[in-house]
Amino acid sequence: MQDAPPPVHFFVHVPKCAGTTVEAHFARHLGPDGFLLAPRWRHPLRDIVGNRYPDVDLLALRRVQVVSGHSLSRAFAAKFTGRALREHVLIRDPLSYLVSFYNYRWARHEERGEPTPPPFADWTRTQRRNPLSRFLLHRYFGVGYPSVYRLSSRARFELLERAFAGFAWVSAWTRADEAIAALSAQLGLPTEPARENVGQARRLSLADIPEDSRRALEAEHALDLLLFERWKDRGADPSANPPDPEGAARALSGTDALAYLPADLESAIRRKLWR
């Protein structure tokens, strides 16, 4: 009997969640044959139907063990014929994500001459509501426009909870080294990663955010915060999946789907004015 082909591992690169460290580690130890950075489909339909991969070499994919990148979508698994999919993701609480992203924007200004970010309180108004869950839904799960605006906060939460329950690894970004080591051990690779994309000058820290601003931001991004709090410690153990997703979902609105569209339009306009 012929052995089953090995699984392919998708390591979802959520922004500001140590994805660069993950990708550099597996690129270094697997090389271009074993590691693939998912290509971006530069097509006007991308944001409607999700990323597609029309130009990939199917024969070359047989040697790929780990795939990552901002343009990775679950739909890509169909290209790996006959191979099981193992999914891994690191997530982050919305407040530290916003602070990290703000510092990143300052670094881009100082190093590349990009526009000067406005004060943090003004800059956060250029960011979409619940950006981390939105990224996962839109980029990885392929929920395009206008479909994403049919989903309330509760529906978005329920979709992601169901998906995370079957992931090989889910945890906070602070456990990146553990996640890398766990997968590397399975693949027979060195388990000690080198840190990447760190050491940038910090314009802002969490301690600089006033308490009332913290509470307001956590309320605005309540979906992302709830997902993080429930899944930050799960790791590789499916028995540690958080309990009672239906009960947890009731903390979020089931009728705010249409509220996302004007909020996104406002953030886009403010982002254009800043630039």
Short mmCIF file of N, CA and C in Angstrom, two decimals, residues 165-268:
data_model
loop_
_atom_site.label_atom_id
_atom_site.label_comp_id
_atom_site.label_asym_id
_atom_site.label_seq_id
_atom_site.Cartn_x
_atom_site.Cartn_y
_atom_site.Cartn_z
N ALA A 165 -11.66 25.91 15.89
CA ALA A 165 -11.79 24.65 16.61
C ALA A 165 -11.06 23.51 15.90
N GLY A 166 -10.90 23.61 14.60
CA GLY A 166 -10.21 22.57 13.85
C GLY A 166 -8.78 22.89 13.48
N PHE A 167 -8.25 24.04 13.91
CA PHE A 167 -6.88 24.42 13.59
C PHE A 167 -5.89 23.56 14.38
N ALA A 168 -4.72 23.34 13.77
CA ALA A 168 -3.66 22.62 14.46
C ALA A 168 -3.05 23.44 15.58
N TRP A 169 -3.00 24.77 15.39
CA TRP A 169 -2.45 25.66 16.42
C TRP A 169 -3.18 26.99 16.37
N VAL A 170 -3.60 27.47 17.54
CA VAL A 170 -4.13 28.83 17.72
C VAL A 170 -3.60 29.34 19.05
N SER A 171 -3.00 30.54 19.02
CA SER A 171 -2.55 31.13 20.30
C SER A 171 -2.24 32.59 20.10
N ALA A 172 -1.92 33.25 21.20
CA ALA A 172 -1.44 34.62 21.16
C ALA A 172 -0.11 34.70 20.43
N TRP A 173 0.14 35.86 19.83
CA TRP A 173 1.39 36.07 19.10
C TRP A 173 2.61 35.94 20.02
N THR A 174 2.42 36.13 21.31
CA THR A 174 3.53 36.02 22.26
C THR A 174 4.04 34.58 22.37
N ARG A 175 3.29 33.63 21.84
CA ARG A 175 3.72 32.22 21.85
C ARG A 175 4.24 31.80 20.48
N ALA A 176 4.72 32.75 19.71
CA ALA A 176 5.22 32.44 18.37
C ALA A 176 6.34 31.41 18.40
N ASP A 177 7.27 31.54 19.35
CA ASP A 177 8.39 30.61 19.42
C ASP A 177 7.88 29.18 19.65
N GLU A 178 6.87 29.04 20.50
CA GLU A 178 6.30 27.72 20.75
C GLU A 178 5.65 27.15 19.49
N ALA A 179 4.91 27.99 18.80
CA ALA A 179 4.22 27.55 17.58
C ALA A 179 5.22 27.10 16.53
N ILE A 180 6.28 27.88 16.36
CA ILE A 180 7.32 27.54 15.38
C ILE A 180 8.02 26.25 15.79
N ALA A 181 8.35 26.13 17.06
CA ALA A 181 9.05 24.94 17.54
C ALA A 181 8.20 23.69 17.37
N ALA A 182 6.89 23.81 17.65
CA ALA A 182 6.01 22.64 17.55
C ALA A 182 5.94 22.13 16.11
N LEU A 183 5.76 23.04 15.16
CA LEU A 183 5.69 22.62 13.76
C LEU A 183 7.05 22.16 13.26
N SER A 184 8.11 22.85 13.66
CA SER A 184 9.45 22.47 13.23
C SER A 184 9.80 21.06 13.70
N ALA A 185 9.40 20.72 14.92
CA ALA A 185 9.68 19.38 15.44
C ALA A 185 8.99 18.32 14.59
N GLN A 186 7.77 18.61 14.15
CA GLN A 186 7.05 17.66 13.29
C GLN A 186 7.77 17.46 11.96
N LEU A 187 8.40 18.52 11.46
CA LEU A 187 9.04 18.48 10.15
C LEU A 187 10.51 18.12 10.22
N GLY A 188 11.03 17.89 11.43
CA GLY A 188 12.43 17.55 11.58
C GLY A 188 13.37 18.71 11.33
N LEU A 189 12.95 19.90 11.69
CA LEU A 189 13.75 21.11 11.47
C LEU A 189 14.27 21.64 12.80
N PRO A 190 15.29 22.53 12.77
CA PRO A 190 15.69 23.22 14.00
C PRO A 190 14.50 23.96 14.60
N THR A 191 14.41 23.97 15.88
CA THR A 191 13.22 24.51 16.54
C THR A 191 13.42 25.91 17.11
N GLU A 192 14.62 26.47 17.01
CA GLU A 192 14.91 27.78 17.60
C GLU A 192 14.82 28.85 16.52
N PRO A 193 13.78 29.72 16.54
CA PRO A 193 13.67 30.74 15.51
C PRO A 193 14.53 31.97 15.83
N ALA A 194 14.88 32.70 14.79
CA ALA A 194 15.52 34.01 14.95
C ALA A 194 14.45 35.08 14.82
N ARG A 195 14.47 36.07 15.69
CA ARG A 195 13.47 37.12 15.65
C ARG A 195 13.67 38.02 14.44
N GLU A 196 12.57 38.33 13.77
CA GLU A 196 12.60 39.19 12.59
C GLU A 196 11.64 40.35 12.79
N ASN A 197 11.91 41.45 12.10
CA ASN A 197 11.00 42.60 12.08
C ASN A 197 10.73 43.14 13.47
N VAL A 198 11.79 43.17 14.31
CA VAL A 198 11.65 43.73 15.65
C VAL A 198 12.74 44.79 15.84
N GLY A 199 12.64 45.52 16.92
CA GLY A 199 13.67 46.50 17.22
C GLY A 199 13.41 47.88 16.65
N GLN A 200 12.23 48.08 16.06
CA GLN A 200 11.91 49.41 15.55
C GLN A 200 11.72 50.38 16.71
N ALA A 201 12.03 51.64 16.42
CA ALA A 201 11.83 52.67 17.44
C ALA A 201 10.35 52.72 17.84
N ARG A 202 10.10 52.81 19.13
CA ARG A 202 8.72 52.82 19.62
C ARG A 202 8.31 54.24 19.97
N ARG A 203 7.39 54.78 19.22
CA ARG A 203 6.84 56.09 19.51
C ARG A 203 5.82 56.04 20.63
N LEU A 204 5.21 54.87 20.81
CA LEU A 204 4.09 54.75 21.73
C LEU A 204 4.14 53.39 22.40
N SER A 205 3.72 53.33 23.65
CA SER A 205 3.58 52.07 24.35
C SER A 205 2.17 51.97 24.91
N LEU A 206 1.79 50.78 25.33
CA LEU A 206 0.46 50.60 25.91
C LEU A 206 0.26 51.49 27.13
N ALA A 207 1.33 51.72 27.89
CA ALA A 207 1.23 52.54 29.09
C ALA A 207 0.87 53.99 28.78
N ASP A 208 1.09 54.41 27.52
CA ASP A 208 0.80 55.79 27.13
C ASP A 208 -0.68 56.02 26.83
N ILE A 209 -1.46 54.94 26.71
CA ILE A 209 -2.87 55.07 26.34
C ILE A 209 -3.71 55.33 27.59
N PRO A 210 -4.41 56.45 27.67
CA PRO A 210 -5.25 56.73 28.84
C PRO A 210 -6.31 55.64 29.03
N GLU A 211 -6.72 55.44 30.25
CA GLU A 211 -7.65 54.36 30.57
C GLU A 211 -8.98 54.52 29.84
N ASP A 212 -9.48 55.75 29.73
CA ASP A 212 -10.75 55.94 29.04
C ASP A 212 -10.62 55.62 27.55
N SER A 213 -9.47 55.92 26.96
CA SER A 213 -9.23 55.58 25.56
C SER A 213 -9.13 54.07 25.38
N ARG A 214 -8.49 53.42 26.34
CA ARG A 214 -8.40 51.95 26.28
C ARG A 214 -9.80 51.33 26.25
N ARG A 215 -10.64 51.78 27.17
CA ARG A 215 -11.99 51.21 27.25
C ARG A 215 -12.77 51.47 25.97
N ALA A 216 -12.62 52.66 25.40
CA ALA A 216 -13.34 52.99 24.17
C ALA A 216 -12.87 52.11 23.01
N LEU A 217 -11.55 51.91 22.90
CA LEU A 217 -11.02 51.08 21.82
C LEU A 217 -11.43 49.62 22.00
N GLU A 218 -11.42 49.13 23.22
CA GLU A 218 -11.82 47.75 23.46
C GLU A 218 -13.30 47.54 23.15
N ALA A 219 -14.12 48.55 23.42
CA ALA A 219 -15.54 48.45 23.07
C ALA A 219 -15.74 48.48 21.56
N GLU A 220 -14.98 49.32 20.87
CA GLU A 220 -15.10 49.42 19.42
C GLU A 220 -14.67 48.13 18.74
N HIS A 221 -13.66 47.46 19.30
CA HIS A 221 -13.12 46.24 18.70
C HIS A 221 -13.42 45.03 19.59
N ALA A 222 -14.65 44.97 20.07
CA ALA A 222 -15.04 43.94 21.04
C ALA A 222 -14.94 42.54 20.45
N LEU A 223 -15.22 42.38 19.17
CA LEU A 223 -15.13 41.06 18.54
C LEU A 223 -13.70 40.54 18.57
N ASP A 224 -12.75 41.36 18.15
CA ASP A 224 -11.35 40.94 18.16
C ASP A 224 -10.87 40.63 19.58
N LEU A 225 -11.31 41.44 20.53
CA LEU A 225 -10.89 41.22 21.91
C LEU A 225 -11.45 39.90 22.45
N LEU A 226 -12.71 39.61 22.14
CA LEU A 226 -13.32 38.37 22.62
C LEU A 226 -12.63 37.15 22.02
N LEU A 227 -12.35 37.18 20.73
CA LEU A 227 -11.64 36.07 20.10
C LEU A 227 -10.27 35.85 20.74
N PHE A 228 -9.57 36.95 20.96
CA PHE A 228 -8.24 36.83 21.56
C PHE A 228 -8.31 36.23 22.96
N GLU A 229 -9.19 36.73 23.78
CA GLU A 229 -9.27 36.25 25.15
C GLU A 229 -9.65 34.78 25.21
N ARG A 230 -10.45 34.32 24.27
CA ARG A 230 -10.89 32.93 24.28
C ARG A 230 -9.83 31.97 23.71
N TRP A 231 -9.00 32.43 22.77
CA TRP A 231 -8.12 31.52 22.05
C TRP A 231 -6.63 31.73 22.32
N LYS A 232 -6.26 32.70 23.11
CA LYS A 232 -4.86 33.05 23.27
C LYS A 232 -4.02 31.92 23.86
N ASP A 233 -4.63 31.03 24.66
CA ASP A 233 -3.89 29.98 25.36
C ASP A 233 -4.14 28.59 24.80
N ARG A 234 -4.85 28.47 23.72
CA ARG A 234 -5.25 27.13 23.24
C ARG A 234 -4.07 26.29 22.75
N GLY A 235 -3.17 26.87 21.96
CA GLY A 235 -2.03 26.12 21.46
C GLY A 235 -2.44 24.99 20.54
N ALA A 236 -1.82 23.81 20.73
CA ALA A 236 -2.05 22.68 19.83
C ALA A 236 -3.08 21.68 20.35
N ASP A 237 -3.64 21.93 21.51
CA ASP A 237 -4.51 20.95 22.16
C ASP A 237 -5.98 21.24 21.87
N PRO A 238 -6.63 20.45 21.00
CA PRO A 238 -8.04 20.73 20.70
C PRO A 238 -8.96 20.55 21.90
N SER A 239 -8.52 19.80 22.92
CA SER A 239 -9.35 19.68 24.12
C SER A 239 -9.42 20.99 24.88
N ALA A 240 -8.50 21.92 24.55
CA ALA A 240 -8.50 23.24 25.19
C ALA A 240 -9.32 24.27 24.41
N ASN A 241 -10.05 23.82 23.38
CA ASN A 241 -10.94 24.75 22.69
C ASN A 241 -11.89 25.39 23.70
N PRO A 242 -12.08 26.71 23.63
CA PRO A 242 -12.90 27.37 24.65
C PRO A 242 -14.35 26.88 24.63
N PRO A 243 -14.96 26.80 25.79
CA PRO A 243 -16.32 26.25 25.89
C PRO A 243 -17.39 27.27 25.50
N ASP A 244 -18.57 26.74 25.24
CA ASP A 244 -19.81 27.53 25.08
C ASP A 244 -19.67 28.68 24.08
N PRO A 245 -19.34 28.38 22.82
CA PRO A 245 -19.25 29.47 21.84
C PRO A 245 -20.59 30.18 21.62
N GLU A 246 -21.69 29.44 21.75
CA GLU A 246 -22.99 30.08 21.57
C GLU A 246 -23.24 31.11 22.66
N GLY A 247 -22.91 30.76 23.89
CA GLY A 247 -23.08 31.71 24.98
C GLY A 247 -22.17 32.91 24.83
N ALA A 248 -20.91 32.67 24.43
CA ALA A 248 -19.97 33.77 24.24
C ALA A 248 -20.44 34.71 23.14
N ALA A 249 -21.04 34.15 22.09
CA ALA A 249 -21.48 34.97 20.95
C ALA A 249 -22.54 35.98 21.35
N ARG A 250 -23.30 35.67 22.40
CA ARG A 250 -24.38 36.58 22.81
C ARG A 250 -23.85 37.90 23.37
N ALA A 251 -22.55 37.98 23.65
CA ALA A 251 -21.96 39.24 24.10
C ALA A 251 -21.81 40.23 22.94
N LEU A 252 -21.97 39.76 21.71
CA LEU A 252 -21.79 40.60 20.53
C LEU A 252 -23.13 40.84 19.84
N SER A 253 -23.20 41.94 19.11
CA SER A 253 -24.43 42.28 18.41
C SER A 253 -24.67 41.34 17.24
N GLY A 254 -25.92 40.94 17.08
CA GLY A 254 -26.30 40.15 15.92
C GLY A 254 -27.00 40.97 14.87
N THR A 255 -27.05 42.30 15.07
CA THR A 255 -27.80 43.16 14.14
C THR A 255 -26.98 44.33 13.62
N ASP A 256 -25.65 44.27 13.75
CA ASP A 256 -24.83 45.41 13.37
C ASP A 256 -24.10 45.23 12.04
N ALA A 257 -24.55 44.28 11.22
CA ALA A 257 -23.83 44.00 9.96
C ALA A 257 -23.68 45.25 9.11
N LEU A 258 -24.78 45.98 8.92
CA LEU A 258 -24.73 47.14 8.05
C LEU A 258 -23.94 48.29 8.64
N ALA A 259 -23.73 48.27 9.95
CA ALA A 259 -22.96 49.35 10.59
C ALA A 259 -21.49 49.30 10.19
N TYR A 260 -21.02 48.14 9.74
CA TYR A 260 -19.61 48.04 9.34
C TYR A 260 -19.31 48.85 8.08
N LEU A 261 -20.26 48.95 7.17
CA LEU A 261 -19.99 49.63 5.91
C LEU A 261 -19.70 51.12 6.10
N PRO A 262 -20.58 51.90 6.76
CA PRO A 262 -20.24 53.32 6.96
C PRO A 262 -18.98 53.52 7.78
N ALA A 263 -18.72 52.63 8.75
CA ALA A 263 -17.50 52.74 9.55
C ALA A 263 -16.27 52.53 8.68
N ASP A 264 -16.33 51.57 7.76
CA ASP A 264 -15.21 51.31 6.87
C ASP A 264 -15.01 52.46 5.88
N LEU A 265 -16.11 53.01 5.40
CA LEU A 265 -16.00 54.15 4.48
C LEU A 265 -15.39 55.36 5.18
N GLU A 266 -15.80 55.61 6.42
CA GLU A 266 -15.23 56.73 7.16
C GLU A 266 -13.74 56.53 7.38
N SER A 267 -13.34 55.31 7.75
CA SER A 267 -11.92 55.07 7.98
C SER A 267 -11.13 55.23 6.69
N ALA A 268 -11.69 54.81 5.56
CA ALA A 268 -10.99 54.94 4.28
C ALA A 268 -10.81 56.41 3.90
#
